Short mmCIF file of C-alpha atoms in Angstrom, two decimals:
data_model
loop_
_atom_site.label_atom_id
_atom_site.label_comp_id
_atom_site.label_asym_id
_atom_site.label_seq_id
_atom_site.Cartn_x
_atom_site.Cartn_y
_atom_site.Cartn_z
CA ALA P 1 111.04 104.82 86.44
CA GLN P 2 107.99 102.67 86.98
CA LYS P 3 108.39 100.02 89.63
CA ILE P 4 105.56 97.90 88.28
CA THR P 5 104.99 97.47 84.56
CA GLN P 6 101.91 95.89 83.04
CA THR P 7 102.40 95.95 79.28
CA GLN P 8 98.98 94.68 78.24
CA PRO P 9 96.35 97.42 78.42
CA GLY P 10 93.68 94.97 77.26
CA MET P 11 93.34 91.22 76.91
CA PHE P 12 90.62 89.00 75.47
CA VAL P 13 90.05 85.34 76.29
CA GLN P 14 87.45 82.74 75.46
CA GLU P 15 85.43 81.34 78.33
CA LYS P 16 87.00 78.21 79.86
CA GLU P 17 90.43 78.97 78.42
CA ALA P 18 93.48 79.98 80.46
CA VAL P 19 94.95 83.48 80.29
CA THR P 20 98.22 85.02 81.48
CA LEU P 21 98.45 88.63 82.57
CA ASP P 22 101.98 90.02 82.53
CA CYS P 23 103.70 91.94 85.29
CA THR P 24 107.34 92.93 85.63
CA TYR P 25 108.82 94.79 88.56
CA ASP P 26 111.90 96.74 89.45
CA THR P 27 113.50 96.68 92.88
CA SER P 28 116.89 96.28 94.48
CA ASP P 29 115.34 95.35 97.82
CA PRO P 30 115.95 91.67 98.68
CA SER P 31 112.71 91.53 100.67
CA TYR P 32 109.57 92.36 98.75
CA GLY P 33 106.09 91.09 98.09
CA LEU P 34 103.94 90.93 95.01
CA PHE P 35 100.16 91.16 94.90
CA TRP P 36 97.43 90.87 92.32
CA TYR P 37 94.08 92.61 92.69
CA LYS P 38 90.92 92.46 90.63
CA GLN P 39 88.66 95.47 90.09
CA PRO P 40 85.29 94.65 88.51
CA SER P 41 83.15 97.34 86.94
CA SER P 42 81.50 97.93 90.30
CA GLY P 43 84.78 99.48 91.45
CA GLU P 44 85.82 97.53 94.55
CA MET P 45 89.35 96.19 94.89
CA ILE P 46 89.49 92.44 95.44
CA PHE P 47 92.68 90.73 96.62
CA LEU P 48 93.58 87.65 94.58
CA ILE P 49 97.03 86.36 95.43
CA TYR P 50 100.34 87.16 97.18
CA GLN P 51 103.94 86.04 96.55
CA GLY P 52 106.84 86.84 98.84
CA SER P 53 110.33 87.26 97.41
CA TYR P 54 111.67 84.43 99.56
CA ASP P 55 108.86 82.01 98.74
CA GLN P 56 110.28 79.02 96.91
CA GLN P 57 107.05 77.90 95.32
CA ASN P 58 104.64 79.80 93.11
CA ALA P 59 101.56 80.97 94.96
CA THR P 60 98.20 79.48 94.02
CA GLU P 61 94.65 80.37 95.09
CA GLY P 62 91.97 78.31 93.41
CA ARG P 63 91.97 79.19 89.70
CA TYR P 64 94.65 81.85 90.21
CA SER P 65 98.37 81.16 90.19
CA LEU P 66 101.31 83.49 90.18
CA ASN P 67 104.17 82.56 87.84
CA PHE P 68 107.08 84.00 89.81
CA GLN P 69 110.37 84.25 87.89
CA LYS P 70 112.69 86.06 90.27
CA ALA P 71 115.71 86.37 87.98
CA ARG P 72 113.54 87.94 85.28
CA LYS P 73 111.66 90.08 87.84
CA SER P 74 108.42 88.77 86.52
CA ALA P 75 105.20 87.96 88.41
CA ASN P 76 102.58 86.96 85.88
CA LEU P 77 99.04 86.06 86.92
CA VAL P 78 97.60 82.92 85.37
CA ILE P 79 93.84 82.45 85.44
CA SER P 80 92.78 78.93 84.51
CA ALA P 81 89.36 78.07 83.07
CA SER P 82 88.24 81.67 82.59
CA GLN P 83 84.70 82.59 83.55
CA LEU P 84 82.52 85.48 82.40
CA GLY P 85 82.79 86.94 85.89
CA ASP P 86 86.55 87.25 85.46
CA SER P 87 86.00 90.24 83.16
CA ALA P 88 87.58 93.11 85.11
CA MET P 89 90.66 95.27 85.54
CA TYR P 90 93.63 93.46 87.07
CA PHE P 91 96.37 95.24 88.96
CA CYS P 92 99.79 93.99 89.91
CA ALA P 93 101.38 95.60 92.98
CA MET P 94 104.65 95.38 94.88
CA ARG P 95 105.59 96.34 98.39
CA GLU P 96 109.23 96.77 99.26
CA GLY P 97 110.62 95.87 102.63
CA GLN P 98 113.76 97.21 104.18
CA GLY P 99 114.36 100.03 101.73
CA GLY P 100 110.75 100.90 101.07
CA SER P 101 107.61 101.98 102.82
CA TYR P 102 105.95 98.55 103.09
CA ILE P 103 103.04 100.11 101.21
CA PRO P 104 102.14 98.58 97.83
CA THR P 105 102.91 100.36 94.57
CA PHE P 106 100.53 99.53 91.73
CA GLY P 107 100.88 99.06 88.00
CA ARG P 108 98.55 100.65 85.49
CA GLY P 109 96.42 97.59 85.12
CA THR P 110 95.20 95.21 82.43
CA SER P 111 91.59 95.08 81.30
CA LEU P 112 90.47 91.49 80.78
CA ILE P 113 87.37 90.63 78.78
CA VAL P 114 86.11 87.07 78.77
CA HIS P 115 84.03 86.12 75.73
CA PRO P 116 81.32 83.42 75.91
CA ASN B 1 83.02 93.29 110.65
CA ALA B 2 82.96 96.59 108.75
CA GLY B 3 86.55 96.48 107.44
CA VAL B 4 87.55 99.79 105.85
CA THR B 5 84.88 102.48 105.70
CA GLN B 6 85.24 105.50 103.46
CA THR B 7 82.93 108.49 103.39
CA PRO B 8 81.52 110.08 101.38
CA LYS B 9 81.03 107.85 98.32
CA PHE B 10 80.45 110.78 95.98
CA GLN B 11 81.37 114.45 96.26
CA VAL B 12 81.30 117.48 94.00
CA LEU B 13 83.46 120.44 94.99
CA LYS B 14 84.02 123.85 93.54
CA THR B 15 87.55 124.94 92.76
CA GLY B 16 89.17 126.35 95.87
CA GLN B 17 86.96 124.57 98.37
CA SER B 18 88.43 122.31 101.02
CA MET B 19 87.15 119.03 102.31
CA THR B 20 88.12 115.92 104.24
CA LEU B 21 87.70 112.37 103.03
CA GLN B 22 87.17 110.07 105.96
CA CYS B 23 88.67 106.62 106.35
CA ALA B 24 88.21 104.30 109.31
CA GLN B 25 89.17 100.68 109.85
CA ASP B 26 88.18 98.35 112.67
CA MET B 27 90.84 95.67 112.18
CA ASN B 28 93.56 97.28 114.34
CA HIS B 29 95.79 97.60 111.29
CA GLU B 30 98.99 99.60 111.56
CA TYR B 31 99.45 100.31 107.86
CA MET B 32 97.06 102.71 106.15
CA SER B 33 97.27 104.50 102.83
CA TRP B 34 95.45 106.74 100.39
CA TYR B 35 95.51 106.22 96.63
CA ARG B 36 93.98 108.03 93.74
CA GLN B 37 92.85 106.20 90.62
CA ASP B 38 92.76 107.92 87.26
CA PRO B 39 92.01 106.26 83.89
CA GLY B 40 95.09 104.55 82.49
CA MET B 41 97.22 105.45 85.50
CA GLY B 42 96.46 102.67 87.93
CA LEU B 43 96.46 103.53 91.63
CA ARG B 44 98.93 106.16 92.71
CA LEU B 45 99.95 106.55 96.34
CA ILE B 46 99.18 109.93 97.91
CA HIS B 47 100.11 109.51 101.60
CA TYR B 48 100.58 106.62 103.93
CA SER B 49 100.99 105.80 107.60
CA VAL B 50 102.78 102.94 109.35
CA GLY B 51 101.22 103.64 112.73
CA ALA B 52 99.48 106.25 114.85
CA GLY B 53 101.38 109.51 114.76
CA ILE B 54 103.49 108.49 111.73
CA THR B 55 102.72 109.66 108.20
CA ASP B 56 104.73 110.09 105.05
CA GLN B 57 104.33 111.22 101.47
CA GLY B 58 103.71 108.93 98.55
CA GLU B 59 104.10 109.53 94.84
CA VAL B 60 101.53 112.34 94.42
CA PRO B 61 101.20 114.22 97.75
CA ASN B 62 100.83 117.81 96.53
CA GLY B 63 97.54 119.42 97.51
CA TYR B 64 96.74 116.81 100.18
CA ASN B 65 97.34 116.53 103.92
CA VAL B 66 96.88 113.60 106.28
CA SER B 67 97.08 112.92 109.97
CA ARG B 68 96.92 109.73 112.04
CA SER B 69 95.98 110.51 115.61
CA THR B 70 94.46 107.07 116.22
CA THR B 71 95.06 103.59 114.81
CA GLU B 72 91.53 103.50 113.39
CA ASP B 73 91.28 106.78 111.48
CA PHE B 74 93.26 108.21 108.58
CA PRO B 75 91.53 111.26 107.06
CA LEU B 76 92.69 112.86 103.82
CA ARG B 77 92.33 116.64 103.52
CA LEU B 78 92.14 118.54 100.27
CA LEU B 79 93.35 122.02 101.10
CA SER B 80 92.15 123.96 98.05
CA ALA B 81 90.49 121.72 95.49
CA ALA B 82 91.59 121.89 91.87
CA PRO B 83 90.06 120.23 88.78
CA SER B 84 93.22 118.07 88.55
CA GLN B 85 92.11 116.42 91.79
CA THR B 86 89.03 114.99 90.10
CA SER B 87 89.55 111.27 90.67
CA VAL B 88 88.46 108.18 92.53
CA TYR B 89 90.10 107.95 95.95
CA PHE B 90 90.75 104.73 97.80
CA CYS B 91 91.78 104.20 101.38
CA ALA B 92 93.47 100.92 102.29
CA SER B 93 94.78 99.22 105.40
CA SER B 94 96.85 96.14 106.18
CA GLY B 95 97.97 94.42 109.31
CA THR B 96 101.43 93.44 108.12
CA PRO B 97 103.43 94.10 104.93
CA ASN B 98 103.02 90.48 103.86
CA THR B 99 99.26 90.41 103.99
CA GLU B 100 96.65 91.81 101.69
CA ALA B 101 95.57 95.40 101.85
CA PHE B 102 91.87 95.86 102.50
CA PHE B 103 90.30 98.65 100.50
CA GLY B 104 87.41 100.94 101.16
CA GLN B 105 84.66 101.29 98.58
CA GLY B 106 86.19 104.44 97.10
CA THR B 107 85.17 108.09 96.87
CA ARG B 108 84.38 109.58 93.49
CA LEU B 109 85.37 113.25 93.68
CA THR B 110 84.60 115.81 91.01
CA VAL B 111 86.06 119.31 91.20
CA VAL B 112 84.35 121.86 88.97
#
């Protein structure tokens, strides 16, 4: 079974609008962390944001925020005020603690296209 | 600060050949890993290491070997290349489980 599920293969958004990229996860480990990465067409992996399972507040980094709903095992990425440069692949990842390897497992990704 | 350095960036191999993808990091990170990226499949974990002398298998380890004799280096060996190993390979490292993984620039490998 997949540990990280990203159900949106592709998303489109108008420039300056907000967009939510979905991510659900599966773990029985009480200690885990969730990451989002961006991969532009140039291929490099760019870290965006991190949320720990014990963090009480949703993580935010500039225009990126992580909508963490622990009971629903959901960790959606919200990008506010989209820019053309946000067009890229976005990957959600999870690392498990005590029962896992501490190495992130990735979802299949969502391709985001921002229209002018 | 170089971060994570992967070599080579591109490689073409013939079926049956062997080769080593190099990965080095200069951040004194304990955690290192190798992923392969195929279209529509995301990044899949091949092997990982939680410190010098310690390695373990990930999701797709068959056909690959690793070793970790130093903190800095984590080479990935393809023993006998197959067309199914055509992929983009990423090496990553992190200092702690709660911090971001830093990625190398990737190696695009084609096996013909």
